[in-house]
Amino acid sequence: MKETLLMIISLIILFSSFLYVSPAKSNSVPTQCYNHPNPLNGKYREAVSCPTSKQKVITSNLAATGSKNMFDVTLTCGVKNVSLCDEVKKTFETAGNIISSALILNSIITINASFIDFCVSMGECGGKSGLVTLGGACPARSIPLQDDDGLVRLYPQALVKQFQFKTHPEYGPYDILAMFNSAGTNFWFEGDGNMGHDQQDFLYVVLHELIHGLGFASNWGDYINENNPKAMTPDIALVPDGSDSTLKFNGFMESAFDKYIINMSSGHRTSEITNKLNTFANETGTKFSDDDDFNAKFKSSPQYKLALNMMKTVITPSSLGFLPHDSNDLAEAIILETHLNPYQEGSSVSHVDFNTYNTTNDFLMKYLADLGVNLRTMTTSRGCTEIIGPKLKLILETIGYATSDYPNPYIPSVTITSNNLNTNNLNTNFSGNIESVSSASPKMINFNFETLIILNLVGFITTRYLLKDF
């Protein structure tokens, strides 16, 4: 394929600066759930009361029709072209079938999807900058669960449902929110015939996004220096204390994905850094007058140096890996995307390494994708038999999804007891040989996927997208 005909897409996950919550009774550990009502604004989260519930979830889908698709899509299609709306609906169903075939899902995953003209519906028309938002997707709700290493982590509702707790935090009506701009780009759908070099396979975008919605996402980011990333921490939970107007620090909140990230040079889990960051509460206490007070005190603390060092790590090629279940061998770690310098929020860490996996059968969760090539062709050209590759399957198994090869995954506890705010527990490092992985710069132009802009570059027209995943 000619590079001049490539359109590069970077699929980005955007996270909130802080886990802001509405006033509510606060305990010593985080108990609120967090809704993400706008997939186009990943920095906005709403804390909601999610009291213990015994509500049941749907455990079979359309049994009367014999469907094996465990995804139930509610689609709002805002275009007048009925055939196009049907193609969008079919694409979500196809993506659901692909994932349902790879995983053992015991509870239906609900998706609230929209395919609308953002300019007409929301006034997002790009303006003079030429930027046009293409779309986004995110977990509809994140739920804090207690992990066996003492940390509380945020799990996507879609995954929590699969654990089938008898009692659990109350679920929201949807598991994943997805919104795509019908006027954003020239999407290609199965059955359209030959694919143009300026088209993007809608199935690829939807499938990639749904995987993020299932929990393939890191919470590591810079939540202190918004405009100029310098320091990396997990999400920061600041909640109203309830007794006064102060904010209470409930710790740094990793995602389910983050539990298994390791430093490839030392073999240590990055959760060890989270534990050390949480000792910040030992020196300052847990109450702050506002977020600026927290920022100022954290920047002047010894723990801030850990965050600065972590930024160096996430821009060092092949520095981080995801160690799958039942493994202590670093050679088996799945290399994460850390060759991008400067750091790119959402692209870095929350994808597999482009250089390592671009030409393999685990290409789906790389941060760059070629335009002009449909998903089926990308799969067959790499000699794949399944769209969801073996390493991606391992990641999904490890965070908690069951498969035929791994029917009994790890399940965290619904009962929260601590978030290691008053301890300095460090996990033991992993054994095994450290395998160096080449991470040369790709021969592609690196574009963030949040908005759409047309640029004159190296004598040809290229389109820049940035999809506001989460």
Tab-separated table of C-alpha atoms in Angstrom:
chain	number	residue	atom	x	y	z
A	1	MET	CA	0.000	0.000	0.000
A	2	LYS	CA	1.326	3.441	-0.859
A	3	GLU	CA	2.018	5.565	2.186
A	4	THR	CA	0.574	8.588	0.392
A	5	LEU	CA	-2.783	6.872	0.404
A	6	LEU	CA	-2.725	6.156	4.121
A	7	MET	CA	-4.965	8.025	6.510
A	8	ILE	CA	-3.753	7.623	10.043
A	9	ILE	CA	-6.054	7.256	12.984
A	10	SER	CA	-5.009	7.468	16.600
A	11	LEU	CA	-7.674	6.063	18.913
A	12	ILE	CA	-7.515	8.053	22.136
A	13	ILE	CA	-8.963	7.474	25.550
A	14	LEU	CA	-9.527	10.655	27.470
A	15	PHE	CA	-9.854	10.607	31.219
A	16	SER	CA	-11.056	13.063	33.809
A	17	SER	CA	-8.647	15.360	35.603
A	18	PHE	CA	-10.188	14.374	38.901
A	19	LEU	CA	-12.957	12.087	39.981
A	20	TYR	CA	-15.223	14.921	41.063
A	21	VAL	CA	-18.342	13.911	42.929
A	22	SER	CA	-21.527	15.514	44.097
A	23	PRO	CA	-21.910	15.987	47.864
A	24	ALA	CA	-22.655	12.680	49.532
A	25	LYS	CA	-21.910	10.804	52.670
A	26	SER	CA	-18.278	9.771	52.524
A	27	ASN	CA	-16.566	6.740	54.037
A	28	SER	CA	-12.859	6.160	54.577
A	29	VAL	CA	-12.617	4.519	51.184
A	30	PRO	CA	-14.277	5.347	47.852
A	31	THR	CA	-17.825	4.032	47.623
A	32	GLN	CA	-19.268	6.125	44.800
A	33	CYS	CA	-19.676	4.894	41.263
A	34	TYR	CA	-18.817	7.146	38.353
A	35	ASN	CA	-20.973	7.738	35.290
A	36	HIS	CA	-19.479	8.946	32.024
A	37	PRO	CA	-22.489	10.540	30.350
A	38	ASN	CA	-20.723	12.155	27.419
A	39	PRO	CA	-18.346	9.997	25.337
A	40	LEU	CA	-17.187	13.175	23.588
A	41	ASN	CA	-15.946	14.683	26.848
A	42	GLY	CA	-13.875	12.113	28.672
A	43	LYS	CA	-12.805	14.624	31.311
A	44	TYR	CA	-16.326	14.852	32.659
A	45	ARG	CA	-17.526	12.296	35.176
A	46	GLU	CA	-20.459	12.283	37.509
A	47	ALA	CA	-20.362	10.506	40.853
A	48	VAL	CA	-23.589	8.701	41.539
A	49	SER	CA	-24.944	6.854	44.497
A	50	CYS	CA	-24.772	3.138	43.801
A	51	PRO	CA	-26.064	1.461	46.952
A	52	THR	CA	-25.835	-2.273	47.383
A	53	SER	CA	-28.369	-3.957	45.161
A	54	LYS	CA	-29.618	-7.418	44.341
A	55	GLN	CA	-30.861	-6.407	40.900
A	56	LYS	CA	-30.568	-9.192	38.371
A	57	VAL	CA	-29.026	-8.859	34.944
A	58	ILE	CA	-30.149	-10.445	31.706
A	59	THR	CA	-28.167	-13.630	31.201
A	60	SER	CA	-29.357	-14.723	27.757
A	61	ASN	CA	-30.004	-12.804	24.570
A	62	LEU	CA	-32.911	-13.320	22.211
A	63	ALA	CA	-33.137	-17.016	23.042
A	64	ALA	CA	-36.187	-17.412	20.816
A	65	THR	CA	-34.141	-16.470	17.732
A	66	GLY	CA	-31.111	-18.512	18.703
A	67	SER	CA	-28.835	-15.470	18.736
A	68	LYS	CA	-25.439	-15.862	20.411
A	69	ASN	CA	-24.775	-12.130	20.366
A	70	MET	CA	-24.516	-10.983	23.979
A	71	PHE	CA	-24.627	-7.283	23.063
A	72	ASP	CA	-27.914	-5.420	23.102
A	73	VAL	CA	-27.688	-2.180	21.113
A	74	THR	CA	-30.059	0.736	21.440
A	75	LEU	CA	-29.318	2.876	18.393
A	76	THR	CA	-30.316	6.469	17.759
A	77	CYS	CA	-29.770	7.116	14.070
A	78	GLY	CA	-30.193	10.757	13.176
A	79	VAL	CA	-29.768	10.529	9.413
A	80	LYS	CA	-32.630	10.283	6.941
A	81	ASN	CA	-30.957	7.525	4.953
A	82	VAL	CA	-32.721	4.403	6.250
A	83	SER	CA	-30.280	2.080	4.481
A	84	LEU	CA	-27.329	3.808	6.142
A	85	CYS	CA	-28.983	3.464	9.553
A	86	ASP	CA	-29.453	-0.230	8.874
A	87	GLU	CA	-25.746	-0.570	8.016
A	88	VAL	CA	-24.766	1.156	11.256
A	89	LYS	CA	-27.009	-1.159	13.253
A	90	LYS	CA	-25.625	-4.218	11.461
A	91	THR	CA	-22.072	-3.085	12.188
A	92	PHE	CA	-22.730	-2.953	15.923
A	93	GLU	CA	-24.339	-6.387	15.710
A	94	THR	CA	-21.345	-7.750	13.795
A	95	ALA	CA	-18.951	-6.341	16.380
A	96	GLY	CA	-21.066	-7.873	19.143
A	97	ASN	CA	-20.976	-11.255	17.444
A	98	ILE	CA	-17.192	-11.100	17.074
A	99	ILE	CA	-16.651	-10.349	20.765
A	100	SER	CA	-19.330	-12.826	21.884
A	101	SER	CA	-17.553	-15.556	19.941
A	102	ALA	CA	-14.242	-14.819	21.647
A	103	LEU	CA	-15.496	-14.494	25.237
A	104	ILE	CA	-17.850	-16.399	27.507
A	105	LEU	CA	-20.298	-13.676	28.455
A	106	ASN	CA	-22.904	-14.659	31.013
A	107	SER	CA	-24.631	-11.265	31.185
A	108	ILE	CA	-25.892	-9.110	28.344
A	109	ILE	CA	-23.792	-5.996	27.635
A	110	THR	CA	-25.974	-3.024	26.787
A	111	ILE	CA	-24.840	-0.266	24.446
A	112	ASN	CA	-26.415	3.132	23.965
A	113	ALA	CA	-25.192	4.134	20.507
A	114	SER	CA	-25.812	7.251	18.433
A	115	PHE	CA	-25.034	7.998	14.787
A	116	ILE	CA	-25.830	11.659	14.242
A	117	ASP	CA	-24.606	14.801	12.538
A	118	PHE	CA	-22.691	16.562	15.314
A	119	CYS	CA	-22.923	19.936	13.584
A	120	VAL	CA	-26.708	19.805	13.237
A	121	SER	CA	-27.420	18.109	16.576
A	122	MET	CA	-24.825	19.680	18.864
A	123	GLY	CA	-23.352	22.629	17.024
A	124	GLU	CA	-19.938	20.974	16.753
A	125	CYS	CA	-19.090	22.009	13.215
A	126	GLY	CA	-15.357	22.532	13.356
A	127	GLY	CA	-15.356	26.280	12.834
A	128	LYS	CA	-12.358	28.153	11.462
A	129	SER	CA	-9.918	25.601	12.858
A	130	GLY	CA	-11.217	22.922	10.512
A	131	LEU	CA	-11.473	20.468	13.384
A	132	VAL	CA	-14.419	18.088	13.228
A	133	THR	CA	-15.154	15.630	16.011
A	134	LEU	CA	-15.542	12.110	14.656
A	135	GLY	CA	-16.988	10.340	17.671
A	136	GLY	CA	-16.238	8.497	20.867
A	137	ALA	CA	-17.072	5.634	23.193
A	138	CYS	CA	-16.629	4.892	26.884
A	139	PRO	CA	-17.864	2.709	29.746
A	140	ALA	CA	-21.175	4.154	30.880
A	141	ARG	CA	-20.298	3.511	34.519
A	142	SER	CA	-17.126	2.678	36.460
A	143	ILE	CA	-17.504	0.741	39.699
A	144	PRO	CA	-14.897	0.599	42.502
A	145	LEU	CA	-14.011	-2.938	43.600
A	146	GLN	CA	-11.484	-4.223	46.109
A	147	ASP	CA	-8.524	-6.072	44.621
A	148	ASP	CA	-6.512	-8.733	46.419
A	149	ASP	CA	-3.404	-6.531	46.616
A	150	GLY	CA	-5.140	-3.945	48.810
A	151	LEU	CA	-5.892	-1.380	46.117
A	152	VAL	CA	-9.362	-0.259	45.086
A	153	ARG	CA	-9.648	-0.103	41.315
A	154	LEU	CA	-12.312	1.111	38.910
A	155	TYR	CA	-13.930	-1.666	36.881
A	156	PRO	CA	-16.185	-1.034	33.870
A	157	GLN	CA	-19.787	-2.006	34.491
A	158	ALA	CA	-19.751	-4.401	31.528
A	159	LEU	CA	-17.116	-6.474	33.307
A	160	VAL	CA	-18.632	-6.202	36.787
A	161	LYS	CA	-21.838	-7.720	35.445
A	162	GLN	CA	-19.938	-10.801	34.312
A	163	PHE	CA	-18.826	-11.460	37.907
A	164	GLN	CA	-22.480	-12.113	38.828
A	165	PHE	CA	-22.220	-10.885	42.406
A	166	LYS	CA	-25.301	-11.786	44.458
A	167	THR	CA	-25.204	-8.249	45.852
A	168	HIS	CA	-23.336	-5.471	44.087
A	169	PRO	CA	-23.263	-1.710	43.563
A	170	GLU	CA	-26.316	-0.614	41.643
A	171	TYR	CA	-25.925	-0.760	37.876
A	172	GLY	CA	-26.803	1.987	35.454
A	173	PRO	CA	-29.134	1.338	32.492
A	174	TYR	CA	-26.279	0.975	29.959
A	175	ASP	CA	-22.805	-0.518	30.054
A	176	ILE	CA	-21.170	1.297	27.129
A	177	LEU	CA	-21.935	4.642	25.495
A	178	ALA	CA	-20.938	5.217	21.864
A	179	MET	CA	-21.481	8.243	19.653
A	180	PHE	CA	-20.308	8.702	16.051
A	181	ASN	CA	-20.499	11.624	13.680
A	182	SER	CA	-22.450	10.756	10.545
A	183	ALA	CA	-20.868	13.770	8.846
A	184	GLY	CA	-17.369	13.214	10.217
A	185	THR	CA	-15.792	11.034	7.540
A	186	ASN	CA	-16.550	8.686	4.665
A	187	PHE	CA	-17.237	5.441	6.517
A	188	TRP	CA	-17.097	2.135	4.635
A	189	PHE	CA	-19.553	-0.663	5.480
A	190	GLU	CA	-19.481	-4.326	4.583
A	191	GLY	CA	-21.218	-4.824	1.270
A	192	ASP	CA	-20.238	-1.410	-0.094
A	193	GLY	CA	-17.933	-2.919	-2.698
A	194	ASN	CA	-14.363	-1.812	-3.240
A	195	MET	CA	-13.076	0.426	-0.483
A	196	GLY	CA	-11.793	3.868	-1.416
A	197	HIS	CA	-8.431	5.067	-0.155
A	198	ASP	CA	-10.197	7.859	1.742
A	199	GLN	CA	-12.605	5.565	3.589
A	200	GLN	CA	-12.510	4.155	7.112
A	201	ASP	CA	-14.007	0.760	7.960
A	202	PHE	CA	-16.766	1.522	10.465
A	203	LEU	CA	-16.523	-2.014	11.859
A	204	TYR	CA	-12.865	-1.486	12.785
A	205	VAL	CA	-13.684	1.724	14.643
A	206	VAL	CA	-16.678	0.229	16.469
A	207	LEU	CA	-14.872	-2.964	17.455
A	208	HIS	CA	-11.815	-1.079	18.700
A	209	GLU	CA	-14.035	1.222	20.741
A	210	LEU	CA	-16.087	-1.590	22.263
A	211	ILE	CA	-12.890	-3.270	23.452
A	212	HIS	CA	-11.985	-0.054	25.254
A	213	GLY	CA	-15.481	0.004	26.716
A	214	LEU	CA	-14.926	-3.520	28.019
A	215	GLY	CA	-11.938	-2.340	30.052
A	216	PHE	CA	-8.877	-2.159	27.806
A	217	ALA	CA	-7.758	1.180	29.235
A	218	SER	CA	-5.212	2.594	31.649
A	219	ASN	CA	-5.975	5.291	34.201
A	220	TRP	CA	-2.378	6.561	34.237
A	221	GLY	CA	-2.224	10.154	33.041
A	222	ASP	CA	-1.319	13.694	34.065
A	223	TYR	CA	-4.170	15.080	36.129
A	224	ILE	CA	-2.112	17.902	37.636
A	225	ASN	CA	-0.649	19.682	34.594
A	226	GLU	CA	-3.478	19.622	32.057
A	227	ASN	CA	-1.914	21.650	29.244
A	228	ASN	CA	1.666	20.463	29.562
A	229	PRO	CA	1.924	16.843	30.784
A	230	LYS	CA	4.848	16.381	33.148
A	231	ALA	CA	3.811	13.918	35.830
A	232	MET	CA	1.935	10.615	35.665
A	233	THR	CA	-0.447	9.267	38.290
A	234	PRO	CA	-3.597	7.178	38.249
A	235	ASP	CA	-6.917	9.051	38.545
A	236	ILE	CA	-7.210	11.204	41.654
A	237	ALA	CA	-10.293	10.639	43.801
A	238	LEU	CA	-11.276	13.870	45.568
A	239	VAL	CA	-14.713	13.742	47.158
A	240	PRO	CA	-16.646	16.214	49.326
A	241	ASP	CA	-16.076	15.287	52.943
A	242	GLY	CA	-19.718	15.761	53.866
A	243	SER	CA	-19.015	17.258	57.290
A	244	ASP	CA	-17.664	20.536	55.885
A	245	SER	CA	-16.719	22.143	52.585
A	246	THR	CA	-13.396	20.349	52.271
A	247	LEU	CA	-12.474	17.653	49.766
A	248	LYS	CA	-11.351	14.246	50.911
A	249	PHE	CA	-8.582	12.386	49.116
A	250	ASN	CA	-9.571	8.760	48.624
A	251	GLY	CA	-6.422	7.776	46.831
A	252	PHE	CA	-5.107	7.297	43.342
A	253	MET	CA	-7.490	5.104	41.393
A	254	GLU	CA	-6.127	2.622	38.902
A	255	SER	CA	-8.257	0.798	36.370
A	256	ALA	CA	-8.691	-2.975	36.282
A	257	PHE	CA	-6.203	-2.951	33.379
A	258	ASP	CA	-3.549	-1.169	35.464
A	259	LYS	CA	-3.217	-3.999	37.976
A	260	TYR	CA	-1.197	-6.018	35.461
A	261	ILE	CA	1.147	-3.352	34.080
A	262	ILE	CA	4.807	-3.993	34.810
A	263	ASN	CA	8.065	-2.125	34.269
A	264	MET	CA	9.981	-4.157	31.711
A	265	SER	CA	13.412	-3.178	33.027
A	266	SER	CA	12.800	-3.921	36.707
A	267	GLY	CA	9.995	-6.469	36.629
A	268	HIS	CA	8.030	-4.493	39.224
A	269	ARG	CA	4.335	-3.746	38.938
A	270	THR	CA	3.500	-0.098	38.403
A	271	SER	CA	0.964	-0.585	41.207
A	272	GLU	CA	3.952	-0.397	43.544
A	273	ILE	CA	4.287	3.223	42.460
A	274	THR	CA	0.594	3.741	43.146
A	275	ASN	CA	1.104	2.422	46.673
A	276	LYS	CA	3.972	4.860	47.175
A	277	LEU	CA	1.920	7.717	45.743
A	278	ASN	CA	-0.819	6.907	48.240
A	279	THR	CA	1.604	7.548	51.122
A	280	PHE	CA	1.081	11.209	50.266
A	281	ALA	CA	-1.905	10.964	52.607
A	282	ASN	CA	0.398	10.042	55.494
A	283	GLU	CA	2.152	13.403	55.285
A	284	THR	CA	-0.702	15.754	54.407
A	285	GLY	CA	-3.765	13.990	55.729
A	286	THR	CA	-6.689	13.391	53.425
A	287	LYS	CA	-8.517	16.739	53.554
A	288	PHE	CA	-7.964	19.653	51.163
A	289	SER	CA	-9.772	22.959	50.756
A	290	ASP	CA	-10.097	22.475	46.983
A	291	ASP	CA	-8.342	20.872	44.040
A	292	ASP	CA	-5.811	23.725	43.815
A	293	ASP	CA	-4.835	23.043	47.410
A	294	PHE	CA	-4.335	19.377	46.545
A	295	ASN	CA	-2.263	20.242	43.465
A	296	ALA	CA	0.009	22.625	45.337
A	297	LYS	CA	0.666	20.219	48.199
A	298	PHE	CA	1.166	17.248	45.924
A	299	LYS	CA	3.653	19.143	43.749
A	300	SER	CA	5.728	20.005	46.818
A	301	SER	CA	5.688	16.439	48.138
A	302	PRO	CA	8.304	13.687	47.677
A	303	GLN	CA	5.640	11.616	45.930
A	304	TYR	CA	5.503	14.111	43.068
A	305	LYS	CA	9.003	13.045	42.080
A	306	LEU	CA	7.640	9.545	41.540
A	307	ALA	CA	5.056	11.000	39.165
A	308	LEU	CA	7.772	12.912	37.278
A	309	ASN	CA	9.808	9.727	36.936
A	310	MET	CA	6.767	7.836	35.707
A	311	MET	CA	6.428	10.341	32.872
A	312	LYS	CA	9.948	9.423	31.775
A	313	THR	CA	8.942	5.779	31.800
A	314	VAL	CA	5.856	6.194	29.604
A	315	ILE	CA	7.896	7.860	26.841
A	316	THR	CA	10.668	5.232	26.897
A	317	PRO	CA	10.218	2.596	24.160
A	318	SER	CA	9.211	-0.862	25.380
A	319	SER	CA	9.317	0.245	29.014
A	320	LEU	CA	5.903	-1.076	30.070
A	321	GLY	CA	4.187	-4.377	29.528
A	322	PHE	CA	0.981	-6.138	30.474
A	323	LEU	CA	1.737	-9.414	32.228
A	324	PRO	CA	-1.113	-11.874	31.571
A	325	HIS	CA	-2.616	-14.252	34.089
A	326	ASP	CA	-0.648	-17.183	35.469
A	327	SER	CA	2.668	-15.727	34.323
A	328	ASN	CA	5.714	-14.402	36.153
A	329	ASP	CA	7.950	-14.426	33.078
A	330	LEU	CA	8.669	-11.004	31.606
A	331	ALA	CA	9.224	-12.620	28.223
A	332	GLU	CA	5.471	-13.271	28.130
A	333	ALA	CA	4.532	-9.635	28.785
A	334	ILE	CA	2.505	-7.844	26.109
A	335	ILE	CA	4.371	-4.648	25.221
A	336	LEU	CA	2.340	-1.459	25.638
A	337	GLU	CA	2.614	1.739	23.621
A	338	THR	CA	5.379	3.892	25.138
A	339	HIS	CA	7.461	4.953	22.134
A	340	LEU	CA	5.490	8.185	21.649
A	341	ASN	CA	7.504	11.228	22.702
A	342	PRO	CA	6.072	13.603	23.743
A	343	TYR	CA	3.496	11.619	25.681
A	344	GLN	CA	0.102	11.455	23.989
A	345	GLU	CA	-2.812	11.126	26.357
A	346	GLY	CA	-4.866	8.065	25.547
A	347	SER	CA	-2.605	6.836	22.766
A	348	SER	CA	0.262	6.147	25.167
A	349	VAL	CA	-0.027	3.104	27.469
A	350	SER	CA	-3.691	2.348	26.609
A	351	HIS	CA	-2.760	0.498	23.418
A	352	VAL	CA	-0.376	-2.266	22.439
A	353	ASP	CA	2.968	-1.246	20.978
A	354	PHE	CA	2.537	-0.293	17.339
A	355	ASN	CA	5.972	-1.440	16.174
A	356	THR	CA	5.689	-4.814	17.863
A	357	TYR	CA	2.151	-5.766	16.824
A	358	ASN	CA	1.288	-3.787	13.664
A	359	THR	CA	1.914	-6.713	11.316
A	360	THR	CA	0.768	-9.447	13.696
A	361	ASN	CA	-2.628	-10.934	14.486
A	362	ASP	CA	-2.841	-8.597	17.499
A	363	PHE	CA	-3.079	-5.408	15.451
A	364	LEU	CA	-6.607	-4.433	16.568
A	365	MET	CA	-5.595	-2.448	19.662
A	366	LYS	CA	-2.644	-0.531	18.201
A	367	TYR	CA	-3.147	3.216	18.275
A	368	LEU	CA	-2.738	3.728	14.514
A	369	ALA	CA	-4.913	2.334	11.746
A	370	ASP	CA	-4.662	2.591	7.968
A	371	LEU	CA	-7.462	4.003	5.905
A	372	GLY	CA	-8.369	2.379	2.656
A	373	VAL	CA	-8.152	-1.154	4.092
A	374	ASN	CA	-11.102	-2.928	5.678
A	375	LEU	CA	-10.867	-5.028	8.819
A	376	ARG	CA	-11.364	-8.338	7.032
A	377	THR	CA	-8.499	-7.597	4.645
A	378	MET	CA	-6.242	-6.510	7.516
A	379	THR	CA	-7.014	-9.789	9.264
A	380	THR	CA	-6.414	-12.126	6.330
A	381	SER	CA	-3.296	-10.279	5.160
A	382	ARG	CA	-1.705	-11.032	8.518
A	383	GLY	CA	-2.606	-14.700	8.366
A	384	CYS	CA	-5.133	-14.349	11.180
A	385	THR	CA	-8.044	-16.665	11.731
A	386	GLU	CA	-9.653	-14.467	14.384
A	387	ILE	CA	-10.058	-10.707	14.542
A	388	ILE	CA	-9.450	-10.729	18.297
A	389	GLY	CA	-5.861	-11.937	18.498
A	390	PRO	CA	-4.405	-14.260	21.136
A	391	LYS	CA	-2.663	-11.533	23.150
A	392	LEU	CA	-5.750	-9.338	23.207
A	393	LYS	CA	-7.697	-12.369	24.355
A	394	LEU	CA	-5.143	-12.880	27.142
A	395	ILE	CA	-5.581	-9.283	28.279
A	396	LEU	CA	-9.362	-9.610	28.410
A	397	GLU	CA	-9.059	-12.905	30.317
A	398	THR	CA	-6.633	-11.353	32.775
A	399	ILE	CA	-8.823	-8.408	33.725
A	400	GLY	CA	-11.712	-10.786	34.358
A	401	TYR	CA	-13.467	-12.042	31.217
A	402	ALA	CA	-13.972	-15.798	30.854
A	403	THR	CA	-13.098	-17.712	27.681
A	404	SER	CA	-13.234	-21.360	26.691
A	405	ASP	CA	-9.499	-21.566	27.420
A	406	TYR	CA	-9.812	-19.719	30.740
A	407	PRO	CA	-13.285	-20.295	32.175
A	408	ASN	CA	-12.521	-19.212	35.770
A	409	PRO	CA	-10.866	-15.771	35.741
A	410	TYR	CA	-9.895	-13.731	38.785
A	411	ILE	CA	-12.796	-11.932	40.479
A	412	PRO	CA	-12.227	-8.951	42.828
A	413	SER	CA	-14.323	-8.294	45.924
A	414	VAL	CA	-17.417	-6.146	45.992
A	415	THR	CA	-16.686	-5.329	49.655
A	416	ILE	CA	-14.287	-2.387	49.905
A	417	THR	CA	-11.979	-2.417	52.922
A	418	SER	CA	-9.012	-0.173	52.063
A	419	ASN	CA	-7.112	1.642	49.350
A	420	ASN	CA	-3.641	1.348	50.919
A	421	LEU	CA	-3.704	4.992	51.989
A	422	ASN	CA	-1.911	4.274	55.254
A	423	THR	CA	0.488	1.576	54.174
A	424	ASN	CA	3.609	1.286	52.083
A	425	ASN	CA	3.027	-2.214	50.802
A	426	LEU	CA	5.164	-3.185	47.866
A	427	ASN	CA	4.514	-6.221	45.732
A	428	THR	CA	7.418	-8.519	44.993
A	429	ASN	CA	8.979	-8.151	41.582
A	430	PHE	CA	8.518	-10.750	38.895
A	431	SER	CA	11.128	-13.306	37.962
A	432	GLY	CA	12.175	-14.300	34.500
A	433	ASN	CA	14.315	-13.009	31.715
A	434	ILE	CA	13.721	-9.494	30.482
A	435	GLU	CA	13.297	-9.529	26.749
A	436	SER	CA	14.245	-6.434	24.814
A	437	VAL	CA	11.743	-5.496	22.133
A	438	SER	CA	12.628	-3.270	19.239
A	439	SER	CA	10.503	-0.147	19.042
A	440	ALA	CA	11.715	1.827	16.048
A	441	SER	CA	9.598	4.759	14.977
A	442	PRO	CA	6.846	3.736	12.528
A	443	LYS	CA	6.979	5.034	8.977
A	444	MET	CA	3.695	6.769	9.484
A	445	ILE	CA	2.565	10.191	10.526
A	446	ASN	CA	1.424	10.300	14.114
A	447	PHE	CA	-2.004	11.866	14.465
A	448	ASN	CA	-4.146	12.139	17.541
A	449	PHE	CA	-7.709	10.913	17.117
A	450	GLU	CA	-9.883	13.590	18.717
A	451	THR	CA	-10.966	15.779	15.859
A	452	LEU	CA	-10.836	15.899	12.106
A	453	ILE	CA	-8.648	18.327	10.232
A	454	ILE	CA	-7.391	18.389	6.659
A	455	LEU	CA	-3.723	19.275	6.349
A	456	ASN	CA	-1.393	19.818	3.413
A	457	LEU	CA	1.534	17.594	4.337
A	458	VAL	CA	4.550	16.523	2.288
A	459	GLY	CA	2.814	17.491	-0.892
A	460	PHE	CA	-0.383	15.488	-0.399
A	461	ILE	CA	-3.659	15.778	1.456
A	462	THR	CA	-3.989	13.848	4.691
A	463	THR	CA	-6.855	13.867	7.154
A	464	ARG	CA	-6.369	14.137	10.876
A	465	TYR	CA	-8.826	12.474	13.191
A	466	LEU	CA	-8.980	12.317	16.922
A	467	LEU	CA	-11.740	10.117	18.263
A	468	LYS	CA	-12.785	11.064	21.762
A	469	ASP	CA	-12.951	7.525	23.077
A	470	PHE	CA	-12.629	8.169	26.785
